[in-house]
Coordinates of C-alpha atoms in Angstrom, one line a residue:
M147 CA 85.6 88.8 97.6
E148 CA 87.3 89.1 94.2
G149 CA 90.5 87.8 95.8
L150 CA 88.7 84.9 97.4
C151 CA 87.2 84.0 94.0
C152 CA 90.7 84.0 92.5
L153 CA 92.0 81.8 95.3
F154 CA 89.3 79.2 94.8
T155 CA 89.4 79.1 91.0
P156 CA 91.8 76.1 90.8
L157 CA 89.4 74.1 92.9
L158 CA 86.5 74.5 90.4
R159 CA 86.5 71.4 88.2
S160 CA 83.0 71.3 86.8
F161 CA 80.7 73.6 84.9
T162 CA 78.2 73.8 87.7
L163 CA 80.9 75.2 90.0
L164 CA 82.2 77.6 87.3
V165 CA 78.8 79.3 86.8
P166 CA 78.5 80.7 90.4
F167 CA 82.1 81.7 90.3
A168 CA 81.6 83.6 87.0
V169 CA 78.6 85.4 88.5
L170 CA 80.3 86.3 91.8
Y171 CA 83.6 87.3 90.1
G172 CA 81.8 89.4 87.5
Y173 CA 79.7 91.1 90.2
F174 CA 82.5 92.1 92.5
D175 CA 84.8 93.1 89.6
G176 CA 82.1 95.3 88.1
A177 CA 81.4 96.9 91.5
Y178 CA 85.1 97.6 92.0
V179 CA 85.5 99.2 88.6
A180 CA 82.2 101.2 89.0
L181 CA 83.2 102.5 92.4
I182 CA 86.6 103.9 91.4
P183 CA 85.4 107.3 90.4
V184 CA 83.0 107.6 93.3
V185 CA 85.6 106.8 95.9
T186 CA 88.2 109.0 94.2
S187 CA 85.6 111.9 94.2
D188 CA 85.0 111.4 97.9
V189 CA 88.7 111.4 98.7
V190 CA 89.9 114.4 96.7
G191 CA 86.8 116.4 96.0
A192 CA 85.2 117.6 92.8
P193 CA 87.8 120.3 91.8
Y194 CA 90.6 117.7 91.6
L195 CA 88.6 114.7 90.3
S196 CA 89.9 114.7 86.7
S197 CA 93.6 114.8 87.8
A198 CA 93.0 112.2 90.5
L199 CA 91.3 109.8 88.2
G200 CA 94.2 110.1 85.8
V201 CA 96.6 109.2 88.6
V202 CA 94.4 106.3 89.8
Y203 CA 94.0 104.8 86.3
F204 CA 97.7 105.2 85.7
L205 CA 98.4 103.3 88.9
H206 CA 96.0 100.6 87.8
A207 CA 97.8 100.3 84.5
I208 CA 101.1 99.3 86.1
P209 CA 99.9 95.9 87.4
Y210 CA 98.0 95.3 84.2
L211 CA 101.3 95.7 82.4
I212 CA 103.4 93.7 84.7
S213 CA 101.2 90.8 85.7
P214 CA 100.8 88.9 82.4
P215 CA 104.6 88.3 82.1
I216 CA 104.7 87.2 85.7
G217 CA 101.7 84.9 85.3
G218 CA 103.2 83.4 82.1
W219 CA 106.5 82.8 83.9
L220 CA 104.7 81.0 86.7
V221 CA 102.8 78.8 84.2
D222 CA 106.1 78.0 82.4
I223 CA 107.8 77.0 85.7
T224 CA 104.9 75.1 87.4
G225 CA 103.2 73.7 84.3
S226 CA 99.7 74.8 85.5
Y227 CA 97.7 77.9 86.2
T228 CA 97.2 77.1 89.9
A229 CA 100.1 79.3 91.1
T230 CA 99.0 82.2 89.0
F231 CA 95.5 82.2 90.5
F232 CA 96.9 81.8 94.0
L233 CA 99.2 84.8 93.4
S234 CA 96.4 86.9 92.0
G235 CA 94.1 86.1 94.9
A236 CA 96.8 86.6 97.5
T237 CA 97.7 90.1 96.1
L238 CA 94.0 91.1 96.0
L239 CA 93.5 90.0 99.6
A240 CA 96.8 91.7 100.6
S241 CA 95.6 95.0 99.1
A242 CA 92.3 94.6 101.0
V243 CA 94.2 94.1 104.3
V244 CA 96.4 97.2 103.6
L245 CA 93.3 99.3 102.8
S246 CA 91.5 98.1 105.9
A247 CA 94.5 98.8 108.1
A248 CA 94.9 102.3 106.6
N249 CA 91.2 102.9 107.2
G250 CA 91.5 101.7 110.8
I251 CA 94.5 103.9 111.4
R252 CA 92.6 106.9 110.0
R253 CA 89.7 106.3 112.3
C254 CA 91.9 105.9 115.3
R255 CA 93.6 109.2 114.5
R256 CA 90.3 110.9 114.1
V257 CA 89.0 109.6 117.4
T258 CA 92.2 110.6 119.3
S259 CA 92.4 114.0 117.8
E260 CA 89.1 115.1 119.4
P261 CA 89.6 117.2 122.6
R262 CA 89.1 115.2 125.8
P263 CA 88.2 116.4 129.3
L264 CA 91.3 117.0 131.5
S265 CA 90.2 114.8 134.4
L266 CA 87.6 112.3 135.4
S267 CA 85.8 115.0 137.4
D268 CA 85.2 116.9 134.2
Q269 CA 83.6 113.8 132.7
S270 CA 81.3 113.1 135.7
D271 CA 80.1 116.8 135.7
C272 CA 79.2 116.4 132.0
F273 CA 77.4 113.2 132.8
V274 CA 75.5 114.7 135.8
S275 CA 74.4 117.7 133.8
Y276 CA 73.2 115.5 130.9
R277 CA 71.3 113.3 133.3
K278 CA 69.6 116.4 134.9
E279 CA 68.5 117.6 131.4
A280 CA 67.3 114.1 130.5
V281 CA 65.3 113.7 133.7
S282 CA 63.8 117.2 133.6
G283 CA 62.9 116.7 130.0
A284 CA 61.2 113.4 130.8
T285 CA 59.2 114.9 133.7
D286 CA 58.0 117.9 131.6
S287 CA 56.4 115.8 129.0

């Protein structure tokens, strides 16, 4: 959502449009910043949290160092801030796509790593025994 806010910034030409933008952008940026330690803790665990947060914040510092000169260069070339906002929004959306793809791949690997029955007959036997337990449990009550 923060990336979408950046993409639509050049279209906001009045104060009444800028107010909802500021609220949405501030909300999503604050949520993103507040969730960094929580997500890092979930990924690496409590024993490695301090080292992992150092690495995460260091990796966040690299774009903060590089993007102002790139944004200024785009403003110098184009004469407006439109390209800078489009680039910012596109990179935020690209990172969201990469993270979503990585999460999808992780889920697929988790699902395929579970042991499966060797044949369809094994699956039907499991289903039949489950149905017998469900039917007998329903008739007992």
